[in-house]
Structure formats: structure tokens, C-alpha cells
Coordinates of C-alpha atoms in Angstrom, one line a residue:
X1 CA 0.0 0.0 0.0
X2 CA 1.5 3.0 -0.7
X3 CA 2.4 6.1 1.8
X4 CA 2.3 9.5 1.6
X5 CA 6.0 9.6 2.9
X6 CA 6.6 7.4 0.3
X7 CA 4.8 8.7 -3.2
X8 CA 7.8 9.2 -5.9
X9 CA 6.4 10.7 -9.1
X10 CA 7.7 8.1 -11.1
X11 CA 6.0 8.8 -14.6
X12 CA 5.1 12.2 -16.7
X13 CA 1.5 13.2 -16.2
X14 CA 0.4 15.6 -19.3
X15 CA -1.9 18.4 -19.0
X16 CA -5.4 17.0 -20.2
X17 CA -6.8 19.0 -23.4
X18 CA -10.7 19.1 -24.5
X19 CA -12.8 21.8 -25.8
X20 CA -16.6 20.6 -24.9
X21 CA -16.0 20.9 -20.8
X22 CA -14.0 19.5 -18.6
X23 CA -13.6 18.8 -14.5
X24 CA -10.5 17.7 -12.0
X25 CA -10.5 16.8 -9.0
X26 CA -8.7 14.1 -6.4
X27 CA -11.5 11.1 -7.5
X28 CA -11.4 10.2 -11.0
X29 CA -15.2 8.6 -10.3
X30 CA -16.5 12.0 -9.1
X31 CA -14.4 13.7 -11.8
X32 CA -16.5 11.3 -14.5
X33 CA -19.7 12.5 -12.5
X34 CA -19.2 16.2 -13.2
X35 CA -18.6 15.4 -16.9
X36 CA -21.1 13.6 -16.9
X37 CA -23.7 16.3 -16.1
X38 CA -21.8 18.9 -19.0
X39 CA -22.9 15.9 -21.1
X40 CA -26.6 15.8 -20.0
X41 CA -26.6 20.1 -20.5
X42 CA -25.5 21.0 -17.0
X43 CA -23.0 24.3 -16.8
X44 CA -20.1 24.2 -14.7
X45 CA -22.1 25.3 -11.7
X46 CA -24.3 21.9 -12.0
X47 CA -21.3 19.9 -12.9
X48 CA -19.4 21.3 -9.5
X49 CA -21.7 20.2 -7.4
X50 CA -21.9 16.8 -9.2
X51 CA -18.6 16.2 -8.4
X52 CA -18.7 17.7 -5.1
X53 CA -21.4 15.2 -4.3
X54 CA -19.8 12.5 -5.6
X55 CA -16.7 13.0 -3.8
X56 CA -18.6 13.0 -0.5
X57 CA -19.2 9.5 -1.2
X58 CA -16.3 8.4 -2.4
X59 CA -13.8 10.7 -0.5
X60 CA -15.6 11.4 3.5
X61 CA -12.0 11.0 4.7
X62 CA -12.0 14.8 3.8
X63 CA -15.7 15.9 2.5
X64 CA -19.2 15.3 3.5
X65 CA -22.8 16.1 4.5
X66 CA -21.0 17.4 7.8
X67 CA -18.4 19.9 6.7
X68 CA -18.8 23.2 4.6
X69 CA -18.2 24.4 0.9
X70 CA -17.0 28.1 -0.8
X71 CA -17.8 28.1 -4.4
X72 CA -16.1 30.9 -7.2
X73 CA -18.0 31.2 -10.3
X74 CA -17.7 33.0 -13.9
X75 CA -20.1 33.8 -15.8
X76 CA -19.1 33.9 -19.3
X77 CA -21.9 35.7 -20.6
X78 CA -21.3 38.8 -17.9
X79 CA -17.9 38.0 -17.6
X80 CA -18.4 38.3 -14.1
X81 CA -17.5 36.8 -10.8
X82 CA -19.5 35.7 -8.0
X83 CA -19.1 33.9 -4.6
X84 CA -21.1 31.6 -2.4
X85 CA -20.3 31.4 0.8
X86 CA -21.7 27.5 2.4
X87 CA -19.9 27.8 5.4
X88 CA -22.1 27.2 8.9
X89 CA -21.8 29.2 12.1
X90 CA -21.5 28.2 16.0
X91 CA -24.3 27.5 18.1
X92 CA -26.3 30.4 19.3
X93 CA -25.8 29.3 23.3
X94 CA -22.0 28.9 22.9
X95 CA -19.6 31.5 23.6
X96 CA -16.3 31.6 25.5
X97 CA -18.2 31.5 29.0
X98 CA -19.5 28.6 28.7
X99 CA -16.7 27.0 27.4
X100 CA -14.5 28.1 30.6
X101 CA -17.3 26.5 32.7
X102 CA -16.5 23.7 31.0
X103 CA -12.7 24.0 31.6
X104 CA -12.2 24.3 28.0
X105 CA -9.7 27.4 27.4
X106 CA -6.7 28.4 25.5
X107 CA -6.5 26.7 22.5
X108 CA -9.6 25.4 20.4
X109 CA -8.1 22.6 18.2
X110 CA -7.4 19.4 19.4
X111 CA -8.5 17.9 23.2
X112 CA -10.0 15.2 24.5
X113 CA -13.7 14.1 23.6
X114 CA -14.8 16.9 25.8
X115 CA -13.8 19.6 23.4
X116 CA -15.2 17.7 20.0
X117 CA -19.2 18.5 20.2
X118 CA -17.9 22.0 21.0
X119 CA -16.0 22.4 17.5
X120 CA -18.9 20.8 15.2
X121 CA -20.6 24.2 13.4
X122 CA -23.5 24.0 11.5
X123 CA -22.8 22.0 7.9
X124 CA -23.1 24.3 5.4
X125 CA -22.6 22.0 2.6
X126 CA -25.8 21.0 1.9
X127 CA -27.1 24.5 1.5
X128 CA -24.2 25.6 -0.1
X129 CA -24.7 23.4 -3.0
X130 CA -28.6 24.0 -3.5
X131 CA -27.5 27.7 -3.5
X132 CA -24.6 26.9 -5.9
X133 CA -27.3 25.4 -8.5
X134 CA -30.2 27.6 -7.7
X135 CA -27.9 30.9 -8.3
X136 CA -26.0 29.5 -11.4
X137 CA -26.5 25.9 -12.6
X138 CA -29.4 25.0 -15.2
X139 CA -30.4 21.6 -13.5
X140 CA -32.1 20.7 -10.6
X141 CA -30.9 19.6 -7.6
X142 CA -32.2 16.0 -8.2
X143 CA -31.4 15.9 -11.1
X144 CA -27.4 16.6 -10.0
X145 CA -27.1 14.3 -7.2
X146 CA -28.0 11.0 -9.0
X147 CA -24.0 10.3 -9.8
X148 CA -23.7 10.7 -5.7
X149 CA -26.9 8.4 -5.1
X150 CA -25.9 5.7 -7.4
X151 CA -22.2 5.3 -5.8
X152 CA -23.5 5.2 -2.4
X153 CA -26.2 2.6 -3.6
X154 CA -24.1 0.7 -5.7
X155 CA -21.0 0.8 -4.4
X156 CA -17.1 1.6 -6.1
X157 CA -13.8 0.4 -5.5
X158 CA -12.1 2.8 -2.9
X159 CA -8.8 4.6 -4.4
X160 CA -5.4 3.7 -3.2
X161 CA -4.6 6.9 -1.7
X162 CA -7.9 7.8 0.1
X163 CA -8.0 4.0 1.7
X164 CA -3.9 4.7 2.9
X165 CA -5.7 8.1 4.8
X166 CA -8.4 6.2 6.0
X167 CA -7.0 3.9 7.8
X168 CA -4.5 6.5 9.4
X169 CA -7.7 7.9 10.7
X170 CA -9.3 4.7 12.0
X171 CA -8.4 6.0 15.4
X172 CA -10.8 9.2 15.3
X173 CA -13.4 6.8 14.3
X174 CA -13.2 4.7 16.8
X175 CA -13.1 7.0 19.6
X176 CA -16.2 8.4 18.1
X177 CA -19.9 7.8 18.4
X178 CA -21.4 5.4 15.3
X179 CA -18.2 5.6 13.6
X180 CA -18.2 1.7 12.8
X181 CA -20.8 3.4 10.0
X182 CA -17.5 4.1 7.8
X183 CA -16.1 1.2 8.9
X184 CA -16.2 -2.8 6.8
X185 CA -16.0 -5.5 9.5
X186 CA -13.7 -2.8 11.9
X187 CA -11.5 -1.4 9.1
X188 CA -10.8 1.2 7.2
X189 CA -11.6 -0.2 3.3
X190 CA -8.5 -1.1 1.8
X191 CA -7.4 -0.2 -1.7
X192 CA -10.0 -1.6 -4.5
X193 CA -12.3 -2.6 -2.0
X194 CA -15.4 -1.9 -2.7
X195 CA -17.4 0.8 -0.3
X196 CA -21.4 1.3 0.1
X197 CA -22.7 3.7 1.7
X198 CA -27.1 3.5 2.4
X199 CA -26.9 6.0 4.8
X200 CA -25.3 8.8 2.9
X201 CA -27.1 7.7 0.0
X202 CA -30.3 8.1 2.1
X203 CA -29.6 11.2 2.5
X204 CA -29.0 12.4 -0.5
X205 CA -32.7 11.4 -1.6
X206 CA -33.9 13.2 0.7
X207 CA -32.1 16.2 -0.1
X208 CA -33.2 15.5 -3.8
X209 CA -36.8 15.2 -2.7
X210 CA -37.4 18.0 -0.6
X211 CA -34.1 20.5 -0.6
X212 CA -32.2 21.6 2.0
X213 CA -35.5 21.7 4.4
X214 CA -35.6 18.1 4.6
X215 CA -31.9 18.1 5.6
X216 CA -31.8 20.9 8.5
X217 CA -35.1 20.4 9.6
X218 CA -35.6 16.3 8.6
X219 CA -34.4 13.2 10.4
X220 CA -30.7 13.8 9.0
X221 CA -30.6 17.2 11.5
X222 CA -32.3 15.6 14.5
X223 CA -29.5 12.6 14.3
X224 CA -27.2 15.3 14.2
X225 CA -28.7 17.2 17.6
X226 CA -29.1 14.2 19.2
X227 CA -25.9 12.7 19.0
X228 CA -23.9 16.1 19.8
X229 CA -26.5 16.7 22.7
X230 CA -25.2 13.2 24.1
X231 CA -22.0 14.3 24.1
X232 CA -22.3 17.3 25.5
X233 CA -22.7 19.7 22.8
X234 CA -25.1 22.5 22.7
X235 CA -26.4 22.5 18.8
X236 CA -30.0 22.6 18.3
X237 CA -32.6 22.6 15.7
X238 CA -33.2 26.3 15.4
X239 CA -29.3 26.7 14.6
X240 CA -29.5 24.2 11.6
X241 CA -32.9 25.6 10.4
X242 CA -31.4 29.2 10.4
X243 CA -28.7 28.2 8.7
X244 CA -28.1 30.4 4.9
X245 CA -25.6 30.3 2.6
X246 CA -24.3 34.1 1.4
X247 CA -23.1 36.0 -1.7
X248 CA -20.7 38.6 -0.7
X249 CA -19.0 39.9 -3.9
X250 CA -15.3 38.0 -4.3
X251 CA -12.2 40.3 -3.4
X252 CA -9.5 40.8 -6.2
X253 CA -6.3 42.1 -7.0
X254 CA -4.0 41.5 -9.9
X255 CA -1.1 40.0 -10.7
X256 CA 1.0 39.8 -14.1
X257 CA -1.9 41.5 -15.9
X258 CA -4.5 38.6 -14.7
X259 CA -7.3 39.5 -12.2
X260 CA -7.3 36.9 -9.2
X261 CA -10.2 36.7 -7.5
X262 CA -10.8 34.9 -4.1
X263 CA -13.4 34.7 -1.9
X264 CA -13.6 36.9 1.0
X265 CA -13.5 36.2 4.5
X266 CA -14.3 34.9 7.1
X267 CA -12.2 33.0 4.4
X268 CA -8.5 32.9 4.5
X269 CA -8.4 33.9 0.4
X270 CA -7.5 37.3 1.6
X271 CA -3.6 35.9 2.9
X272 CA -3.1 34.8 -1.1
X273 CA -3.9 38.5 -2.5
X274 CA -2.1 40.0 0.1
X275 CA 1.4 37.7 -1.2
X276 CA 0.6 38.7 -4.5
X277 CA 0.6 42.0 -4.3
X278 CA 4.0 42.0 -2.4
X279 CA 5.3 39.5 -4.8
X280 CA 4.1 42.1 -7.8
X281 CA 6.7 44.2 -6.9
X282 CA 9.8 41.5 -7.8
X283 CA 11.0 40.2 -10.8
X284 CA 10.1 36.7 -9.8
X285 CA 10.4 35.2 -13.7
X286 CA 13.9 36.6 -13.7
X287 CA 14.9 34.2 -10.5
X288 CA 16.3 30.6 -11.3
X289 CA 13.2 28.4 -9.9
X290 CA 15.8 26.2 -7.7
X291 CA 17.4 29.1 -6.4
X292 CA 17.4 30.3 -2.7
X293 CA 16.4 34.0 -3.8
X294 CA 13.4 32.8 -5.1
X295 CA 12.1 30.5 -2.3
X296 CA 13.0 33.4 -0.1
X297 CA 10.7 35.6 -1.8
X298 CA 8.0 33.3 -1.9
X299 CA 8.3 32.1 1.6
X300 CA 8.9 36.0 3.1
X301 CA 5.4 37.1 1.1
X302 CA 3.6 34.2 2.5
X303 CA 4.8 34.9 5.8
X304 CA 3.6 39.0 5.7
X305 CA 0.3 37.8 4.3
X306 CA -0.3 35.5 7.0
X307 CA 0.7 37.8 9.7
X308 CA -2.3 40.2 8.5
X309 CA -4.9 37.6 7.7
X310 CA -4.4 35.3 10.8
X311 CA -5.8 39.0 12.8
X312 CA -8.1 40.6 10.5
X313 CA -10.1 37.4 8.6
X314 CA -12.9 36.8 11.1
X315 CA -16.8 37.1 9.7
X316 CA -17.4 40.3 8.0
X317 CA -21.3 40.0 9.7
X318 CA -19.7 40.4 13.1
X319 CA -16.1 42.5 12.8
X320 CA -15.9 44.8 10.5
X321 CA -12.3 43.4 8.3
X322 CA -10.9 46.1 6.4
X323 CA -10.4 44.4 3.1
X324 CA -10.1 47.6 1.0
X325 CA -7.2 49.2 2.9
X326 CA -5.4 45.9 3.0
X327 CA -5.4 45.4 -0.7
X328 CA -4.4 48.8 -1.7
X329 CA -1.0 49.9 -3.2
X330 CA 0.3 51.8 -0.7
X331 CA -0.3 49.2 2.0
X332 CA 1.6 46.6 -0.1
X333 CA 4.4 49.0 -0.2
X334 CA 4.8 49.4 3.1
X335 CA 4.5 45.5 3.7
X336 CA 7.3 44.8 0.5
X337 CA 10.0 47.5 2.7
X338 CA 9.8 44.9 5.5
X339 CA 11.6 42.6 3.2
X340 CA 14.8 41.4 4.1
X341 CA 16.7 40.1 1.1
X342 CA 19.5 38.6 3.1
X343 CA 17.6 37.1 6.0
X344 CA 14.6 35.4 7.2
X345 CA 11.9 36.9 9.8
X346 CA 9.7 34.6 11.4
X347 CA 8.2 36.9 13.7
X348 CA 6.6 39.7 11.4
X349 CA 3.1 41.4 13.0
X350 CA 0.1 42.5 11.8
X351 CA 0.1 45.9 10.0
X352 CA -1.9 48.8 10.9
X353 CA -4.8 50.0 8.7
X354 CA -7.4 52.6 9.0
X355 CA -10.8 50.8 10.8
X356 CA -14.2 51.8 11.4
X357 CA -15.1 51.5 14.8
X358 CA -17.0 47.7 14.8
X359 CA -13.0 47.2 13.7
X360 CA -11.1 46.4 17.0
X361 CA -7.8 48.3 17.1
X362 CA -4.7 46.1 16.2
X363 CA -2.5 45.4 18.6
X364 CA 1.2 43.7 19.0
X365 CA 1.0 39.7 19.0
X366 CA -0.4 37.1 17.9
X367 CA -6.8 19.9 6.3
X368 CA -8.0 18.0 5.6
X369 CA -11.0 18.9 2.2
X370 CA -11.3 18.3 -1.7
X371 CA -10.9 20.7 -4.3
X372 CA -12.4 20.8 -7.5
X373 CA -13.0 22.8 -10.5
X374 CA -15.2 22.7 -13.2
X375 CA -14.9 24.0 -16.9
X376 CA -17.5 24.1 -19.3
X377 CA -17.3 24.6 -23.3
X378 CA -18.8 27.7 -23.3
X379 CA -16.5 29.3 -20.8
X380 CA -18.4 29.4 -17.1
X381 CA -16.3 27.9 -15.3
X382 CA -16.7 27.0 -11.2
X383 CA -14.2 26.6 -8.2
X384 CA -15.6 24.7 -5.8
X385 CA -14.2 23.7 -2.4
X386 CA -15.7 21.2 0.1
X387 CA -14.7 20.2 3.8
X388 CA -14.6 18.3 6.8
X389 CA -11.9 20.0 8.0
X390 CA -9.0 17.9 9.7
X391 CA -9.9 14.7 7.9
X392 CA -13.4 13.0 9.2
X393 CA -13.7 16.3 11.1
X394 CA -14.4 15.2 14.9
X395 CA -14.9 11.5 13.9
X396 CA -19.0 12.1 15.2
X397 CA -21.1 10.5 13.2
X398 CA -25.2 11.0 13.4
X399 CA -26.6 7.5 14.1
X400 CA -27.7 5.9 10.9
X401 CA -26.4 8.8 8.0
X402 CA -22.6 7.4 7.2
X403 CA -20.9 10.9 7.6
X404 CA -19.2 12.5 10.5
X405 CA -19.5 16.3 11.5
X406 CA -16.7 18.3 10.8
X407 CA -14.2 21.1 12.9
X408 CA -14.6 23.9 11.8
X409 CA -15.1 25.7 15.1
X410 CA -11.1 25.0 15.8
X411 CA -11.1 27.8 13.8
X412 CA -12.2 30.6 16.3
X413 CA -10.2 32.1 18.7
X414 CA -10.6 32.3 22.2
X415 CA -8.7 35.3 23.0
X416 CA -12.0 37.2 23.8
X417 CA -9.8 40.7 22.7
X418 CA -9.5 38.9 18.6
X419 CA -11.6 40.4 15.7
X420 CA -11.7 36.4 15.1
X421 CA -13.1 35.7 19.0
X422 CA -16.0 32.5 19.4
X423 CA -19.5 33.9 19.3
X424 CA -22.5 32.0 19.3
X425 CA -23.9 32.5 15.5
X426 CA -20.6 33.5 14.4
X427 CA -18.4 31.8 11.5
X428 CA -15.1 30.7 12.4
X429 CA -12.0 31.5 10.0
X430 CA -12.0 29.2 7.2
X431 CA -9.1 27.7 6.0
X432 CA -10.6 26.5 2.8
X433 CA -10.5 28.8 -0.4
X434 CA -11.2 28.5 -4.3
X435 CA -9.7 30.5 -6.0
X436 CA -9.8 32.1 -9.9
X437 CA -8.2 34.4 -12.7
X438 CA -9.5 36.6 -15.6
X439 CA -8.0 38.3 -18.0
X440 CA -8.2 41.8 -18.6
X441 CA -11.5 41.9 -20.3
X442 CA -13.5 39.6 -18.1
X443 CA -13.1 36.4 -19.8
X444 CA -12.1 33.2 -18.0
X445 CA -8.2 32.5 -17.8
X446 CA -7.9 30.1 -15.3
X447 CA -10.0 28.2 -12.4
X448 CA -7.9 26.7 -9.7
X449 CA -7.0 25.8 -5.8
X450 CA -5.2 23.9 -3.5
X451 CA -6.4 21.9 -0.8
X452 CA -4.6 21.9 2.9
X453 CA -5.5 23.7 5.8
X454 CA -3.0 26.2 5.9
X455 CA -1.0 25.2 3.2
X456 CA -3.8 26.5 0.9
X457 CA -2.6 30.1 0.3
X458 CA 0.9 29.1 -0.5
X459 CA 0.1 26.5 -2.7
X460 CA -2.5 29.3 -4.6
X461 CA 0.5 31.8 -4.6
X462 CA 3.3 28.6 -6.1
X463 CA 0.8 27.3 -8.5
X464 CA -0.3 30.5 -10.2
X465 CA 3.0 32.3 -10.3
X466 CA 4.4 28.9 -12.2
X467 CA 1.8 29.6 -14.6
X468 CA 2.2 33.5 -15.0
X469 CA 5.9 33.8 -14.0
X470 CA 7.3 30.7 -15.4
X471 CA 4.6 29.7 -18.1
X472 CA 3.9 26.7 -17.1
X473 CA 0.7 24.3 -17.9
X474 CA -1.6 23.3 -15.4
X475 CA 0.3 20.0 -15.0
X476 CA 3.5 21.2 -14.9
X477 CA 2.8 23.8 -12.7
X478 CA 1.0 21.1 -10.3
X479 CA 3.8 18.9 -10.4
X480 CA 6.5 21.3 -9.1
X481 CA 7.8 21.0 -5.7
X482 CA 5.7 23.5 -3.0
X483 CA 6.8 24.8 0.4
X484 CA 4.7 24.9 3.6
X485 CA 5.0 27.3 6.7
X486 CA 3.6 25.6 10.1
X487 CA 2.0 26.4 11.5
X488 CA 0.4 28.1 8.9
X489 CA 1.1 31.9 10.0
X490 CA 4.5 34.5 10.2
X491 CA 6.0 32.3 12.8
X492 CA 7.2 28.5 12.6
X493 CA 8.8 25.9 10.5
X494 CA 9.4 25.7 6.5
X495 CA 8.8 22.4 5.5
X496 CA 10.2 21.9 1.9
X497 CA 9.4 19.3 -0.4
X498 CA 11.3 16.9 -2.1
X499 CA 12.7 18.1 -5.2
X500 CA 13.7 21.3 -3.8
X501 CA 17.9 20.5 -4.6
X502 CA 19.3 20.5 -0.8
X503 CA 22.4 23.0 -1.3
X504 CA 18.9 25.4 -1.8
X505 CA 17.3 23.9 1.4
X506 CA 21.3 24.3 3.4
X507 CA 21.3 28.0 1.8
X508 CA 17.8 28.8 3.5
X509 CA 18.6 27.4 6.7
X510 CA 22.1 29.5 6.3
X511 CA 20.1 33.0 6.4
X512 CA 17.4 32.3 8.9
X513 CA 14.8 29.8 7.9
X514 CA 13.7 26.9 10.2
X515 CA 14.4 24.4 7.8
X516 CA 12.5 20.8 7.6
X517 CA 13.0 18.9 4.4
X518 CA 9.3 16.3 4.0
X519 CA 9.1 13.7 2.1
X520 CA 5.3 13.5 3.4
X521 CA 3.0 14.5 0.0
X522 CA 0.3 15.0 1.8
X523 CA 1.8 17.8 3.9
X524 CA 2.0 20.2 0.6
X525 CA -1.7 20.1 -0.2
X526 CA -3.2 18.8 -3.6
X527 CA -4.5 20.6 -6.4
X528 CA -6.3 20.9 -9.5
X529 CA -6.6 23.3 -12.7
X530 CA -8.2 23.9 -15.9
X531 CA -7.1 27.0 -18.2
X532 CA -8.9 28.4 -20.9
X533 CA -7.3 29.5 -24.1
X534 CA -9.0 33.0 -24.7
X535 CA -8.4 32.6 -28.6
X536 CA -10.0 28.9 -29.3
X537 CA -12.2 27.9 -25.7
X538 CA -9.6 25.0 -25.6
X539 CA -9.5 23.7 -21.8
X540 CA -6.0 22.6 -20.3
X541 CA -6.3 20.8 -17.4
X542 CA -4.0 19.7 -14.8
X543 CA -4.4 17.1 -11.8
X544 CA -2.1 16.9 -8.5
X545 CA 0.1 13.9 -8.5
X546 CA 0.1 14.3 -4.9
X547 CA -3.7 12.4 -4.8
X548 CA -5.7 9.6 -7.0
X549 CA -7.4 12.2 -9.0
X550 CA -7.5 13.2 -12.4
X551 CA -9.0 15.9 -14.8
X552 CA -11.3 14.7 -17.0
X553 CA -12.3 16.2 -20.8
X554 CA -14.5 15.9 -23.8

């Protein structure tokens, strides 16, 4: 069985090429699904959430019916972009109080089974992708999960690399509540075996019978109040039934001429735009690829825009974050003069920025998903991203459904002075983040991400610069070696990949850099990206060697 520290890329994987539509993503079976709906007269939006239903069937070690999705789309016809926001929010009832009467303080990830009901949030995903049709696709609901149903029903060989994470998370399982439900006989399935699923694929006819409604507010939502209630959790019935997806407009900058979109928080998209626009101001296609300058660069950018995001990204409906003055020129500027050339700084701060007063005034201080994206031949094109968070989430499944809740309340901070501070009815920062590029006219260039945690921005910032700076295809500029900070903001270790030569890994070290060369592929995210050729509408696509999937084209 292979490892993740032991995944050579033995053989040359070419960029896929089609013209009619086209859709990658980590499971070549949910990959088929989305294509499958372009075939039947879906758009991109419809053949997204295809895919991202199928891959909650075939992939729950990192998606599901309890996590949360963000979706970018282009319209072609507008040459537009728009955002859906799927993520859920924390219980009304729980706050930091409570959580101190509970002995629960300092940090929010992790603990014992004491602490897990306390980070399940309300699962967006379910919403998310009714919104994601209703707003943009052409097909119904139904009509788009049938792929999903018929997997779950009928079963499908689990991939090789999904089963090798399964089983790593067998213990989660087992420590939780009904988890035997993603279980055959006591363990994880093993490569090829084949997996069935009645009670996800339950509940996916339920959502195609009666929408989100018989989700929230059907037997699916009482499983899931009932089994957090016995564990101490304080989720109820009115938090899921007032759960909505939203539709802020997508924040932007550009980069090499190409408008990069992202959505906005309390998504961590606003960290990539903030690299880019530091990394604007450097000849980055002039550096040799292998070379310490250019890893520097990249690593030192990453670094400032994770200082500023991991303060200001909380939710917008609660803390007023100051997107507009972060993105501006002059702000850059001032970030690009704390560059050091010649040495490394783990310990840069948040900037100052002018705030309204719902902003609180900065002070000094302080993955587990799928990714997919969706093309189709008449150039809409949709980013779609879907999570559990850290693997099966908390491992808490609702008795009788075949998915666990996810994590996403790890996210939150507990420092009650943070913009990003727990609030009942709040939404956590998300780690999770499509992302997407025009050219200067509107029209599509590219649709891409990179799943992760917090490896996410960085692999945005790698993969798209290899494409703009280096002029690279999709699979090419997939396939290069990434970095990844740890643990995932301005402080912390630099975990290289292999393939990054080690006299450039000794030279890091040499000027300041906490240095840990990984062979672990998993640690450096995976993913996916189709391109659009302005002048013909051909689609090149590119899948991550570092997963099972594949992009798939007609």
C-alpha cells in the first residue's frame, strides 16, 4: 500500500486538453460525474456540485454532508464573478463563558472528547450546494445528485490513496460515536475494496426530494442534535434551520496583468492577495526556480500575508475586516520594505490600517478537504471547495447517515480581545478557499485551488506564479515541488518538499529559515486546474500527483 512519505512521481503526467468541458479533481469517479452532467446540458455550476457530491461519497475522509463548501463562479456571458459562501456558524448558546465553565480554554483545536461536540458548526454544505445550483446551474438539484446516489447505492472500489488516509484515521473513528458506520467488519476499506454507503445515500434522496429543508429540519438534523446533545454539545434545531448560505462579492487584486479573485473572508483567500501584491513588486520570472532568492521571496510574502490575515479574517457579519485598505497599493508598499533580502523573519506582526469603529484596534501579538474545479465549453467555469476540515472532522457521526461532523469551530479564537473571537452565531475563519483568474477583459483564464489547511494560500501563490511567471501548464505547474509554513502563519517551521535541490534547502537554513525537508505529499496540499485559451475555448487541465485524481475532458 503506498504512503504518503513514500509517493515518488515516477511517470510524466500531461496536462489533459478538450474543448466541450472539462472537470479535476482528487477522485477520478466524481471527476466522471461532473462530466457527466456537461454531457446531459448542466453548466459548470451543475457539474461542480456533481462532483462535489460524488466526492462525499467516495472521498468522507475529507468531505461530507457534515463539513462546509465556498464556491467561485464565472459567468461567461457577464464575464463576471461571483461567490457563495456554504460555510455554517457556531451554536447560538456557545460562547467563551461557557466553554470556561466547561474547563475548555486556551487553545480550540485538538483535546480530548470533551472539546469535539464543541467544534462541530453548523454544515453548510448542503445549503451551499442547493444555492450553488439555484444561483448559477441549469439543472435541478435532483437531477445533479443522481451520480452521488448511485455510488452510495451501488458501491465503487475505494482509491489507493484515500484508503492509505483512511486507515491512518481509523483511530478518530473509533473513539467516536457510530463511527463503525465508515467502517467494513472494523477497518478502514483497503485499496480496491469496494465501499457502500445507504446512509449517505439516504440522505442524499432526501435532499433531492425536498431541498435543504428536509436536511436541516428532517431526520438527518435531529440525528445530528441528538448525537452532539449526548456528548455534551449545545447545537439545536433552530441553529441548523437558520442556517443560509451568502453572496458577498469576491475580493480581487492583480497579478501579471490577470485579475485573481478569491473569496472573501471569514475566508483565508485574503492571505493569497495579500502575497501577490508583495510578490508584484519582484522580478520573480527573472529568478532561477531552484534558487534560494526565489524560495525566499515566496516564503517571506507568504509569511507578511499570514501575519495580516491570521488577525483581520474573522466574519465580516460580526467584525468589521478592512479588506479595501489591506489590498491597496500603498499598504503593499509598506509591507514589501519589511523585506529582508539577506535574511529570514519569522516573527513579522500585523500591520496597521485605518478601521471603522466595529474594527477592534490592532495590537502587537499574535486539512483536511477536496478541491475541484469545473470548466464548461462555453467558458463558465466554477471553483468549488468542500470540507470536513481535519480529515473525518471530529470523527461524530449522526446515528444511521454514514458521515461525520466536521471542525470547523477549531477555527475561532478564544482570546476574547481577537476580531476572530467564538461567538454563538458567528463563522469561524475558514481555511478553505477557491480560487480564480481573468484576464483583462472579463473572460475566463484560469479556475484553480489547493487543498490543505493552511497550506492553501501558498500553494494558490506557487501554483499560479508557475503559470504566470514561469509559463507553465496546469500539469506542470502542479507537479512542481511547494513549500509549507507551520504552522500556517508568520511564525514557525518551513517544510520543503522533495525536489527542492538541498544545497537550496542548506542555503535557506544558512540565512534564517527553520528548515524541515518532507518527504510527506500530503503535507503540501493537492491541487487541480483547468485554463482556458481566450483565442479557441480550448481547456488545459492539470491534476495533483500528490492524490488519485484526475482531470477529465471531452
Amino acid at each position: 500500500m503506498p504512503h504518503a512519505d513514500n509517493l515518488p512521481f515516477r511517470s510524466r503526467r500531461p496536462s489533459i486538453v478538450a474543448k466541450g468541458g472539462m472537470v479535476a479533481t482528487t477522485q477520478p469517479l466524481a471527476a466522471q460525474a461532473g462530466v457527466d452532467i456537461l454531457r446531459a446540458g448542466g453548466n459548470a455550476a451543475d457539474a461542480a456540485v456533481a462532483t462535489a457530491a460524488a466526492l462525499a461519497v467516495t472521498e468522507p475522509t475529507s468531505t461530507g454532508l457534515g463539513g462546509d463548501c465556498f464556491a467561485l463562479f464565472h459567468d461567461a456571458s457577464s464575464k463576471t464573478v461571483q461567490a457563495v459562501n456554504g460555510s455554517g456558524r457556531a451554536p447560538a448558546v456557545l460562547t467563551i463563558d461557557l466553554l470556561a465553565e466547561r474547563g475548555i480554554s486556551g487553545s480550540f483545536m485538538g483535546g480530548g472528547p470533551e472539546v469535539r461536540p464543541h467544534l462541530v458548526t453548523v454544515p453548510g454544505t448542503t445549503a451551499g450546494w442547493a444555492d450553488t445550483i439555484e444561483r448559477h446551474g441549469r439543472m435541478t438539484l435532483a437531477d445533479v445528485l443522481q451520480p452521488a446516489i448511485r455510488l452510495a447505492e451501488e458501491g465503487f472500489p475505494v482509491s489507493p490513496l484515500i484508503a492509505v488516509y483512511w486507515d491512518e484515521q481509523m483511530p478518530l473513528l473509533e473513539a467516536g460515536p457510530h463511527g463503525d458506520e465508515l467502517m467494513i467488519d472494523g477497518h478502514a476499506p483497503r485499496p480496491g475494496e469496494i465501499w457502500r454507503n445507504p446512509g449517505v445515500a439516504a440522505a442524499l434522496r432526501l435532499i433531492a426530494e425536498g431541498g435543504p429543508a428536509a436536511f436541516y429540519g428532517g431526520e438527518p438534523g435531529r440525528a445530528i442534535v441528538e448525537v452532539l446533545e449526548s456528548l455534551g454539545g449545545v447545537m439545536t434545531l433552530d441553529d441548523l434551520a437558520r442556517h443560509h448560505s451568502t453572496f458577498d462579492a469576491p475580493i480581487s487584486t492583480t497579478y501579471r496583468g490577470m485579475t485573481v479573485y478569491e473569496c472573501p473572508p471569514n475566508g483565508q483567500g485574503l492571505t493569497v492577495l495579500l502575497a501577490l501584491n508583495i510578490l508584484e513588486g519582484f522580478d520573480i520570472a527573472a529568478m532561477d526556480r531552484d534558487s534560494p532568492q526565489y524560495w525566499h521571496t515566496l516564503i517571506e510574502a507568504l509569511r507578511l500575508g499570514f501575519a495580516d490575515s491570521r488577525w483581520f479574517v474573522a466574519d465580516p457579519a460580526v467584525t468589521d475586516v478592512p479588506v479595501r485598505a489591506l489590498l491597496s497599493a500603498e499598504y503593499a508598499e509598506r509591507r514589501r520594505a519589511l523585506f529582508d533580502p539577506a535574511a529570514a523573519n519569522a516573527a513579522h506582526e500585523h500591520g496597521a490600517v485605518a478601521a471603522s469603529p466595529a474594527q477592534p484596534a490592532p495590537v502587537a501579538g499574535g486539512s483536511d478537504t477536496v478541491y475541484l474545479t469545473a470548466v464548461d465549453g462555453e467558458g463558465n467555469a466554477c471553483s468549488f471547495i468542500n470540507s470536513n476540515y481535519a480529515g473525518f472532522g471530529t470523527g461524530i457521526v449522526p446515528r444511521g447517515w454514514g458521515f461525520s461532523m466536521q471542525n470547523r469551530g477549531a477555527g475561532f479564537s478564544l482570546d476574547r480581545d481577537h476580531p476572530n473571537a467564538l461567538e454563538g452565531g458567528k463563522r469561524p475563519y475558514h481555511t478553505i478557499i477557491p480560487a480564480m483568474t481573468t484576464y483583462e477583459d472579463g473572460t475566463l483564464h484560469a479556475s484553480f485551488g489547493v487543498k490543505g489547511g493552511f497550506m492553501q494560500p501558498p500553494g494558490h501563490v506557487l501554483v499560479l506564479s508557475n503559470m504566470l511567471d514561469r509559463g507553465m501548464k496546469p500539469q506542470e505547474a502542479l507537479d512542481a515541488p511547494r513549500f509549507a509554513l507551520q504552522p500556517g502563519d508568520a511564525a514557525g517551521s518551513v517544510l520543503l518538499e522533495t525536489g527542492i535541490p538541498v544545497e537550496t534547502m542548506s542555503a535557506l537554513a544558512a540565512i534564517g529559515h527553520d528548515v524541515v525537508p518532507s518527504t510527506n505529499r500530503f503535507a503540501f496540499g493537492t491541487g487541480h486546474a483547468i485554463v482556458r485559451d481566450r483565442e479557441s475555448g480550448v481547456l488545459w487541465g492539470g491534476a495533483d500527483p500528490r492524490a488519485d485524481g484526475t482531470a477529465i475532458g471531452y
